[in-house]
Short mmCIF file of C-alpha atoms in Angstrom, two decimals:
data_model
loop_
_atom_site.label_atom_id
_atom_site.label_comp_id
_atom_site.label_asym_id
_atom_site.label_seq_id
_atom_site.Cartn_x
_atom_site.Cartn_y
_atom_site.Cartn_z
CA MET A 1 8.28 -14.30 25.95
CA GLN A 2 11.39 -12.49 24.95
CA ILE A 3 13.09 -9.86 27.35
CA GLY A 4 15.43 -6.89 25.67
CA TYR A 5 17.41 -4.08 26.93
CA LYS A 6 16.79 0.07 24.73
CA LEU A 7 20.58 0.84 23.91
CA ALA A 8 20.08 4.98 24.12
CA SER A 9 21.67 5.75 22.13
CA GLU A 10 21.06 9.47 21.54
CA ALA A 11 21.99 9.62 25.50
CA PHE A 12 24.93 7.82 25.45
CA GLY A 13 28.68 7.93 23.67
CA PRO A 14 29.66 4.25 22.66
CA ASP A 15 32.35 3.33 24.78
CA GLU A 16 29.27 3.45 27.06
CA LEU A 17 26.87 1.90 24.73
CA VAL A 18 29.00 -1.24 24.85
CA ARG A 19 30.09 -1.34 28.68
CA GLN A 20 25.52 -1.68 29.07
CA ALA A 21 25.02 -4.08 26.18
CA VAL A 22 27.73 -6.52 28.40
CA LEU A 23 26.06 -5.97 31.25
CA ALA A 24 22.80 -6.41 30.18
CA GLU A 25 23.87 -9.42 28.67
CA ARG A 26 24.78 -10.65 32.18
CA ALA A 27 21.31 -9.06 33.98
CA GLY A 28 19.86 -12.48 31.83
CA PHE A 29 18.44 -9.88 28.73
CA ASP A 30 17.75 -11.64 25.30
CA PHE A 31 18.53 -9.20 23.07
CA VAL A 32 19.45 -5.60 22.97
CA GLU A 33 17.52 -2.83 21.15
CA MET A 34 19.09 0.30 18.88
CA SER A 35 17.44 3.03 17.16
CA ASP A 36 19.51 4.42 14.49
CA HIS A 37 19.78 8.46 14.41
CA PHE A 38 21.68 10.44 13.15
CA HIS A 39 20.41 13.40 15.89
CA PRO A 40 19.14 12.53 18.86
CA TRP A 41 15.72 14.49 19.50
CA LEU A 42 17.12 16.81 22.47
CA ASP A 43 20.20 18.89 22.29
CA ASN A 44 20.77 18.05 25.74
CA GLN A 45 20.75 14.21 25.09
CA GLY A 46 23.89 14.55 23.91
CA HIS A 47 24.80 12.05 21.63
CA SER A 48 24.18 10.15 18.09
CA PRO A 49 26.97 7.65 17.98
CA PHE A 50 26.23 5.74 14.53
CA THR A 51 24.91 2.25 15.36
CA TRP A 52 26.54 0.00 12.63
CA THR A 53 30.02 0.69 14.61
CA VAL A 54 28.41 -0.18 17.83
CA PHE A 55 27.05 -2.73 17.14
CA GLY A 56 29.53 -4.42 15.92
CA ALA A 57 32.29 -3.18 18.98
CA ILE A 58 28.88 -5.23 21.53
CA ALA A 59 29.18 -8.10 18.62
CA ALA A 60 33.05 -9.06 19.17
CA LYS A 61 32.02 -8.35 23.77
CA THR A 62 29.24 -10.81 23.49
CA ASP A 63 28.76 -14.16 23.41
CA ARG A 64 25.31 -14.16 23.72
CA ILE A 65 22.80 -11.87 23.23
CA GLY A 66 20.79 -11.08 20.66
CA LEU A 67 21.51 -7.09 18.92
CA ALA A 68 18.16 -5.15 16.08
CA THR A 69 18.45 -2.56 15.70
CA GLY A 70 15.38 -0.78 16.28
CA VAL A 71 14.80 1.11 13.96
CA THR A 72 17.09 2.15 10.11
CA CYS A 73 15.55 3.73 7.29
CA PRO A 74 16.83 2.31 4.34
CA THR A 75 15.15 5.12 1.86
CA VAL A 76 16.54 7.92 2.36
CA ARG A 77 20.39 8.58 4.27
CA TYR A 78 21.59 5.20 3.35
CA HIS A 79 20.39 2.83 0.09
CA PRO A 80 18.91 -0.40 0.98
CA ALA A 81 21.87 -1.21 -1.21
CA VAL A 82 24.63 -0.49 1.90
CA ILE A 83 21.60 -2.04 4.46
CA ALA A 84 21.71 -4.94 3.16
CA GLN A 85 25.46 -5.30 3.30
CA ALA A 86 25.82 -4.01 6.50
CA ALA A 87 23.18 -6.37 7.98
CA ALA A 88 25.11 -9.30 6.05
CA THR A 89 28.26 -9.19 8.03
CA LEU A 90 26.55 -8.47 11.33
CA ALA A 91 25.29 -11.23 11.28
CA LEU A 92 28.18 -13.13 10.29
CA LEU A 93 29.98 -11.00 13.33
CA SER A 94 27.05 -11.72 15.58
CA GLY A 95 27.11 -15.61 14.91
CA GLY A 96 23.24 -15.24 13.29
CA ARG A 97 22.18 -13.34 16.34
CA PHE A 98 21.32 -9.97 14.43
CA THR A 99 17.31 -8.72 13.64
CA LEU A 100 17.34 -5.75 11.08
CA GLY A 101 14.43 -3.84 12.67
CA LEU A 102 13.04 -1.37 9.25
CA GLY A 103 11.47 1.95 9.54
CA ALA A 104 9.70 4.41 6.78
CA GLY A 105 12.11 6.83 8.85
CA GLU A 106 11.95 10.81 10.23
CA ARG A 107 12.85 13.82 8.82
CA LEU A 108 15.10 14.40 11.44
CA ASN A 109 17.75 12.14 11.14
CA GLU A 110 16.74 11.97 6.61
CA HIS A 111 17.11 15.12 6.05
CA VAL A 112 20.27 15.86 5.99
CA VAL A 113 21.60 14.55 2.75
CA GLY A 114 19.93 16.61 1.16
CA PRO A 115 17.91 15.76 -0.97
CA GLY A 116 14.93 16.12 2.07
CA PHE A 117 12.78 13.41 3.67
CA PRO A 118 9.71 12.43 1.04
CA GLU A 119 6.75 14.63 2.39
CA SER A 120 3.79 12.44 1.90
CA VAL A 121 3.13 9.09 4.19
CA PRO A 122 2.19 6.99 1.03
CA GLU A 123 5.66 6.92 -0.09
CA ARG A 124 7.37 6.67 2.85
CA HIS A 125 5.76 3.18 2.08
CA GLU A 126 6.44 2.62 -1.09
CA ARG A 127 10.13 3.42 -0.25
CA LEU A 128 10.14 1.07 2.29
CA ARG A 129 8.30 -1.84 0.51
CA GLU A 130 11.19 -1.49 -2.02
CA ALA A 131 13.87 -1.19 0.19
CA VAL A 132 12.57 -4.53 1.79
CA GLU A 133 12.70 -5.89 -1.97
CA ILE A 134 16.15 -4.77 -2.52
CA ILE A 135 17.98 -6.10 0.55
CA THR A 136 15.64 -9.46 0.26
CA LEU A 137 16.68 -9.85 -3.40
CA LEU A 138 21.08 -9.14 -1.93
CA TRP A 139 20.60 -12.33 0.26
CA ARG A 140 20.14 -14.23 -2.32
CA GLY A 141 23.43 -14.30 -3.82
CA GLY A 142 24.43 -13.64 -7.12
CA TYR A 143 24.74 -10.40 -9.12
CA ARG A 144 20.86 -8.77 -8.31
CA SER A 145 19.74 -5.54 -10.21
CA TYR A 146 16.14 -3.49 -9.74
CA GLU A 147 14.30 -0.97 -10.80
CA GLY A 148 11.72 0.47 -9.16
CA LYS A 149 8.99 3.54 -8.46
CA HIS A 150 11.20 5.30 -5.89
CA LEU A 151 14.08 3.17 -6.04
CA ARG A 152 17.08 0.75 -8.39
CA LEU A 153 19.76 -1.08 -8.24
CA ALA A 154 21.79 -1.75 -10.73
CA ASP A 155 24.04 -4.88 -11.19
CA ALA A 156 25.25 -5.37 -7.23
CA ARG A 157 26.85 -8.89 -4.88
CA VAL A 158 26.91 -8.72 -1.60
CA PHE A 159 29.55 -11.21 -1.44
CA ASP A 160 29.56 -12.45 2.62
CA LEU A 161 26.26 -13.81 3.33
CA PRO A 162 24.79 -15.69 6.61
CA ASP A 163 23.89 -19.09 6.18
CA GLU A 164 20.66 -17.91 7.32
CA PRO A 165 19.48 -14.13 6.68
CA PRO A 166 18.90 -12.02 9.32
CA LEU A 167 15.05 -11.22 10.46
CA ILE A 168 13.57 -8.23 9.39
CA ALA A 169 11.38 -6.52 11.19
CA LEU A 170 9.29 -3.23 10.19
CA ALA A 171 8.16 -0.40 12.21
CA ALA A 172 4.24 0.53 12.26
CA GLY A 173 2.22 2.63 13.31
CA GLY A 174 -0.96 2.35 12.01
CA HIS A 175 -2.70 -0.34 9.89
CA GLU A 176 -1.01 0.64 6.21
CA ALA A 177 2.26 -0.53 7.80
CA ALA A 178 1.67 -3.24 9.95
CA THR A 179 0.54 -4.67 6.33
CA LEU A 180 3.22 -4.39 4.83
CA ALA A 181 4.83 -5.73 7.22
CA ALA A 182 3.14 -8.64 6.62
CA GLU A 183 2.44 -8.36 2.79
CA THR A 184 6.65 -8.29 2.72
CA GLY A 185 7.25 -11.40 4.83
CA CYS A 186 8.92 -9.39 7.79
CA GLY A 187 8.01 -8.66 11.77
CA LEU A 188 6.63 -6.17 13.64
CA PHE A 189 7.66 -3.89 15.24
CA ALA A 190 6.24 -0.98 17.91
CA THR A 191 5.71 1.47 19.86
CA GLU A 192 2.38 1.46 21.91
CA PRO A 193 0.36 -1.37 23.18
CA ARG A 194 -2.36 -1.69 20.16
CA PRO A 195 -3.62 -4.57 19.76
CA GLU A 196 -5.31 -4.02 16.73
CA LEU A 197 -1.33 -2.67 15.07
CA VAL A 198 -0.90 -7.07 16.00
CA ASP A 199 -4.57 -8.27 14.65
CA THR A 200 -4.28 -6.55 11.23
CA TYR A 201 -0.61 -7.75 10.79
CA ARG A 202 -2.19 -11.18 11.31
CA ARG A 203 -4.76 -11.02 9.86
CA SER A 204 -2.97 -10.08 7.17
CA GLY A 205 -0.30 -13.25 7.23
CA GLY A 206 1.60 -12.09 9.79
CA ASP A 207 3.80 -14.99 12.16
CA LEU A 208 6.91 -14.03 12.51
CA PRO A 209 8.38 -11.75 16.01
CA ARG A 210 6.11 -8.63 17.23
CA TYR A 211 8.72 -6.34 19.10
CA ALA A 212 7.41 -3.19 21.19
CA GLU A 213 9.58 -0.98 23.10
CA VAL A 214 8.00 -0.96 26.79
CA PRO A 215 8.24 3.14 28.11
CA LEU A 216 9.94 3.09 31.85
CA ALA A 217 11.78 5.11 33.75
CA TRP A 218 13.47 3.74 36.58
CA ALA A 219 14.61 5.59 40.40
CA GLN A 220 13.80 4.70 43.52
CA ASP A 221 11.58 7.53 43.77
CA GLU A 222 8.81 8.41 41.36
CA ARG A 223 9.25 12.18 41.18
CA THR A 224 12.55 11.23 40.28
CA ALA A 225 12.14 9.11 38.04
CA ALA A 226 9.98 11.29 36.23
CA ARG A 227 11.43 14.30 36.61
CA ALA A 228 14.88 11.97 34.16
CA ALA A 229 12.18 10.74 32.25
CA LEU A 230 11.45 15.45 30.94
CA GLU A 231 14.60 16.40 30.91
CA THR A 232 15.75 13.44 28.04
CA ASN A 233 12.40 11.91 26.83
CA ARG A 234 9.60 14.69 26.83
CA TRP A 235 9.76 14.21 23.07
CA GLY A 236 8.36 11.04 23.60
CA VAL A 237 5.38 12.03 24.21
CA THR A 238 4.67 13.99 21.23
CA GLY A 239 3.43 11.45 18.99
CA TRP A 240 4.22 10.27 15.43
CA LYS A 241 2.54 12.57 13.63
CA VAL A 242 4.86 15.94 15.24
CA MET A 243 7.84 12.48 15.79
CA SER A 244 7.79 12.22 12.32
CA GLU A 245 8.11 15.52 11.28
CA LEU A 246 10.70 17.71 12.85
CA PRO A 247 13.71 18.24 11.45
CA ASN A 248 16.50 19.06 14.24
CA PRO A 249 16.71 18.77 18.21
CA VAL A 250 15.72 22.04 18.47
CA ASN A 251 12.42 22.03 16.97
CA PHE A 252 11.33 19.14 19.29
CA GLU A 253 12.88 21.46 22.13
CA ALA A 254 10.03 24.47 21.43
CA ALA A 255 7.34 21.40 20.52
CA THR A 256 7.89 19.38 24.50
CA THR A 257 8.02 23.31 26.06
CA THR A 258 4.75 22.81 27.39
CA VAL A 259 5.63 18.66 29.36
CA ARG A 260 5.50 18.82 32.36
CA GLU A 261 6.38 15.15 35.26
CA GLU A 262 2.73 14.33 35.38
CA ASP A 263 2.65 14.12 31.16
CA MET A 264 5.75 11.55 31.78
CA LEU A 265 4.09 9.44 35.25
CA LYS A 266 1.22 8.96 32.02
CA GLN A 267 3.20 7.92 29.87
CA PHE A 268 6.25 6.00 31.90
CA ALA A 269 6.22 3.39 34.62
CA CYS A 270 8.02 5.66 36.71
CA GLY A 271 10.06 4.63 40.38
CA GLY A 272 10.98 2.02 42.06
CA ASP A 273 8.08 -0.53 42.00
CA PRO A 274 8.70 -3.62 40.36
CA ASP A 275 4.67 -3.88 40.13
CA HIS A 276 3.44 -0.74 38.23
CA HIS A 277 7.41 -2.20 35.76
CA VAL A 278 5.34 -5.36 35.49
CA ALA A 279 1.79 -3.26 34.47
CA MET A 280 2.94 -1.51 31.84
CA ALA A 281 4.79 -4.33 30.42
CA ARG A 282 1.63 -6.18 30.22
CA LYS A 283 0.01 -3.50 28.26
CA PHE A 284 2.06 -4.25 25.58
CA ALA A 285 2.13 -8.54 26.33
CA ASP A 286 -1.81 -8.59 26.28
CA ALA A 287 -1.86 -5.99 22.77
CA GLY A 288 -0.22 -9.40 21.27
CA PHE A 289 3.39 -8.76 21.58
CA ASP A 290 5.50 -10.94 22.07
CA ARG A 291 9.36 -9.47 22.38
CA LEU A 292 9.25 -6.47 24.82
CA VAL A 293 11.85 -4.18 24.92
CA LEU A 294 12.29 -2.16 28.18
CA MET A 295 13.37 2.28 27.97
CA ASN A 296 14.87 3.38 30.41
CA ALA A 297 14.58 7.03 30.77
CA GLY A 298 15.56 6.80 34.36
CA PRO A 299 18.67 8.60 35.55
CA ASP A 300 20.92 5.43 35.86
CA PRO A 301 20.89 2.85 34.18
CA ASP A 302 22.55 0.46 35.90
CA GLY A 303 20.60 0.33 39.02
CA PHE A 304 18.08 -0.62 35.96
CA ILE A 305 19.95 -3.35 34.83
CA GLU A 306 20.35 -5.31 38.03
CA PHE A 307 16.60 -3.81 38.94
CA PHE A 308 15.44 -6.43 36.17
CA ARG A 309 17.88 -9.60 36.67
CA ASP A 310 16.55 -8.93 40.91
CA GLU A 311 13.47 -8.22 39.88
CA LEU A 312 11.83 -8.22 36.78
CA ALA A 313 13.38 -10.80 35.12
CA GLY A 314 11.37 -13.36 36.15
CA ARG A 315 7.97 -11.36 35.77
CA LEU A 316 8.17 -10.37 33.12
CA ARG A 317 8.98 -14.02 30.96
CA ASP A 318 6.07 -15.29 32.07
CA LEU A 319 3.67 -13.01 30.94
CA SER A 320 1.54 -14.79 27.61
CA PRO A 321 1.12 -12.17 24.13
CA ARG A 322 -2.46 -12.85 23.74
CA ALA A 323 -3.38 -15.34 21.13
CA ALA A 324 -4.38 -14.41 18.05
CA LYS A 325 -7.64 -13.42 17.03
CA VAL A 326 -9.41 -15.77 13.87
#
């Protein structure tokens, strides 16, 4: 089992994210993962630096730890050719430590460039498939063109390519996206401990790493942790159908006015009891995921990193992902 640390780019500025990544490497995390947003989820989170610049700085200041986007939408705000170039460059700068997490996106980030975010989920998936095809085509080298239903590429070449292309992992919240991940030769990325996602992925031929974000909130006591999670992470209880559609932080503020500490206690492992945190992580291992990303919504990132090093690291590495169903 590999264990990652979620860098909360919506809650911290670029210098602080780099500092936390360095601490995570020292504490023994296998990789760090960071979302690729234009806006934060809530205004009071207060940040949203450019992920690719931050990862470049992290690559320069670390030696071992892996890097992963969690996740980038390569179909609206970016053209996939730009992501192919960016990912190849980061793979080179990090010595092959980079994983490209991709997803169909959220209106929160993609509407900002003007043309609009696709209304239908099937179209978003069609665009994502075409984007993966363009990225992998460019990673083969040479000048390439592509004519898709939604996306096009005209006589383009990425000149600086790593010897081995980065792993791509696709975000999946349902059967269609999990199937898409398998059919395009990608790993899987999810935010819920749903074994049916992993089973669909495997039955469709997927056999690459399976990433999942584990919701935790560390503090010395449960209520302090829950209050911190409520303050900055209550958007997470709205569900994907809401999270993918609202256009701005003010809309998430309005949509979460009725969320309470009790709701956070149900969704996050809160407090300082390592058993509680391990039990939450085990749900994801039991669902079949083999790359667990610890997403700490507590008030003290340094304390959480120390808590991982001293109390969680060994126990989490001993978790075994559920075997494939045949």
